[in-house]
Coordinates of C-alpha atoms and ligand atoms in Angstrom, one line a residue:
M1 CA -9.6 -3.4 63.0
K2 CA -11.1 -6.3 60.9
V3 CA -15.3 -6.8 61.2
Y4 CA -17.0 -9.4 59.8
S5 CA -20.7 -9.8 58.9
A6 CA -22.4 -12.4 61.0
E7 CA -25.4 -13.2 62.0
L8 CA -26.3 -16.5 63.7
Q9 CA -28.4 -20.0 61.9
E10 CA -28.7 -22.8 64.2
C11 CA -26.9 -24.1 67.5
Y12 CA -26.0 -27.3 68.5
L13 CA -25.7 -29.1 71.2
V14 CA -22.6 -31.7 71.4
R15 CA -22.0 -34.2 74.0
L16 CA -18.0 -35.7 72.8
D17 CA -17.0 -39.4 73.3
M18 CA -15.3 -40.2 76.5
G19 CA -11.6 -40.9 75.4
S20 CA -11.4 -38.8 72.5
D21 CA -8.9 -35.9 71.3
L22 CA -11.7 -32.3 72.4
L23 CA -9.3 -30.5 69.8
E24 CA -9.5 -32.6 66.9
A25 CA -13.7 -33.9 68.1
L26 CA -14.3 -30.1 67.2
E27 CA -12.9 -29.6 64.2
E28 CA -14.6 -33.1 63.1
L29 CA -17.9 -32.1 63.8
A30 CA -16.7 -28.4 62.2
G31 CA -15.2 -30.7 58.8
S32 CA -18.7 -32.3 59.2
L33 CA -21.0 -30.4 59.4
W34 CA -19.2 -27.7 57.0
I35 CA -19.9 -24.9 59.6
N36 CA -17.1 -22.4 59.1
M37 CA -17.5 -19.8 60.3
G38 CA -19.2 -19.9 64.5
T39 CA -18.9 -19.8 68.4
I40 CA -18.6 -22.4 70.3
E41 CA -18.5 -23.1 74.0
L42 CA -18.2 -25.8 76.4
I43 CA -18.4 -27.4 80.0
G44 CA -17.0 -30.9 80.9
A45 CA -14.0 -32.5 82.2
V46 CA -10.9 -33.5 80.5
S47 CA -8.5 -36.7 82.2
Q48 CA -5.3 -34.5 81.0
A49 CA -4.5 -31.7 79.1
T50 CA -2.5 -29.6 76.7
I51 CA -2.4 -25.7 77.0
G52 CA -0.6 -23.4 75.0
F53 CA 0.7 -20.1 76.2
Y54 CA 1.8 -18.2 72.6
N55 CA 6.1 -15.7 74.2
Q56 CA 5.4 -12.8 72.3
Q57 CA 9.0 -12.4 72.4
T58 CA 10.0 -15.4 70.9
Q59 CA 6.8 -15.5 68.8
A60 CA 6.3 -19.5 69.8
Y61 CA 3.7 -21.4 72.3
E62 CA 5.5 -22.9 75.3
M63 CA 2.6 -26.2 75.5
Q64 CA 2.1 -27.7 79.5
T65 CA 0.5 -30.9 79.9
F66 CA -1.5 -32.3 82.8
E67 CA -1.6 -35.6 82.5
R68 CA -4.8 -35.9 86.2
E69 CA -7.8 -35.1 85.6
L70 CA -9.4 -31.7 85.5
E71 CA -12.8 -30.2 85.3
I72 CA -13.5 -27.6 82.6
V73 CA -14.3 -24.4 84.3
S74 CA -14.9 -23.1 80.4
C75 CA -14.5 -22.9 77.5
I76 CA -14.7 -20.4 74.4
G77 CA -13.9 -19.9 71.2
N78 CA -14.5 -19.8 67.4
I79 CA -14.6 -21.6 64.2
S80 CA -13.2 -20.0 60.3
V81 CA -10.4 -21.3 57.8
R82 CA -7.2 -21.2 57.1
D83 CA -5.5 -23.0 54.2
G84 CA -9.6 -23.7 52.9
R85 CA -10.7 -26.1 56.1
P86 CA -12.6 -25.3 59.2
V87 CA -9.8 -24.3 61.7
I88 CA -11.4 -23.8 65.5
H89 CA -9.9 -20.8 68.1
A90 CA -10.4 -22.1 71.7
H91 CA -9.5 -20.9 75.6
I92 CA -9.4 -23.0 77.9
A93 CA -9.8 -22.4 82.0
L94 CA -9.4 -25.8 84.0
A95 CA -9.8 -26.6 87.8
D96 CA -7.8 -28.7 89.6
Q97 CA -9.2 -30.4 92.4
T98 CA -8.3 -27.5 95.3
G99 CA -10.1 -25.3 92.8
Q100 CA -7.3 -24.0 91.9
V101 CA -8.4 -22.4 88.4
F102 CA -5.2 -21.6 85.7
G103 CA -5.7 -22.2 81.6
G104 CA -4.5 -21.3 78.0
H105 CA -5.0 -21.9 74.7
L106 CA -6.7 -25.2 73.9
M107 CA -4.0 -27.4 72.3
H108 CA -4.5 -31.5 70.7
N109 CA -3.6 -33.6 73.2
T110 CA -6.4 -32.5 75.7
R111 CA -8.6 -36.0 76.8
V112 CA -12.5 -35.3 76.8
F113 CA -13.9 -36.9 80.3
A114 CA -17.3 -35.7 79.6
V115 CA -17.8 -32.9 77.4
E116 CA -20.5 -31.0 76.5
C117 CA -20.3 -28.2 73.9
K118 CA -22.5 -25.5 72.3
F119 CA -21.8 -24.9 68.5
M120 CA -23.4 -22.0 67.5
V121 CA -23.1 -21.9 64.0
M122 CA -23.1 -18.2 61.7
S123 CA -23.8 -17.3 57.3
G124 CA -21.9 -14.3 56.4
E125 CA -18.5 -12.9 55.5
V126 CA -16.3 -15.5 56.8
P127 CA -13.2 -14.5 58.5
T128 CA -10.3 -16.4 56.6
R129 CA -6.5 -16.3 58.8
T130 CA -3.3 -16.0 56.9
Q131 CA -0.1 -15.6 58.5
D132 CA 0.1 -11.8 60.5
P133 CA 3.5 -10.1 60.0
S134 CA 3.7 -9.2 63.9
T135 CA 2.3 -11.9 65.5
N136 CA 3.6 -14.0 63.5
L137 CA 0.2 -16.2 64.0
Y138 CA -2.4 -17.2 61.8
L139 CA -5.7 -14.0 61.8
W140 CA -7.9 -13.2 60.0
N141 CA -7.5 -11.0 57.0
E142 CA -9.1 -8.7 55.3
E143 CA -10.0 -10.5 52.7
V144 CA -13.7 -11.6 53.4
R145 CA -16.4 -14.4 51.1
S146 CA -19.7 -14.5 51.5
G147 CA -22.1 -17.3 51.9
Q148 CA -23.7 -19.9 53.8
N149 CA -20.6 -21.2 55.8
Ligands
ZN1 ZN1 -4.9 -18.4 71.2

């Protein structure tokens, strides 16, 4: 277990632009606001979505793209640092016209129809991602660097 001390600093409410790539827009926002530690929550709708499922045996993401309108039932994630840059890790639950819900790891190529997002900015011991040998994922390691953002 790795525990990082974090303190809530600020909160932003953001409406994303129609047609933008959801993950890219979140990453750009984190980068432009110098947020490298925090959490996000969002709801809305997308015109297409790409989600990933991490296959634990092959240790690779299996991707699925849905080229249709979907509601974002919930999308939550966190902001931390990898290779010196803020990265977003988010999971998304999507519903189709019948109310069927499915979801996975949010990937690029998810197109915003309308999205309302809450960005919670934290300060403290910034979690930094490095490749974890047992999962092959970029996970928070033990190194911590303190400071605002
Ligand atoms: Zn994930």
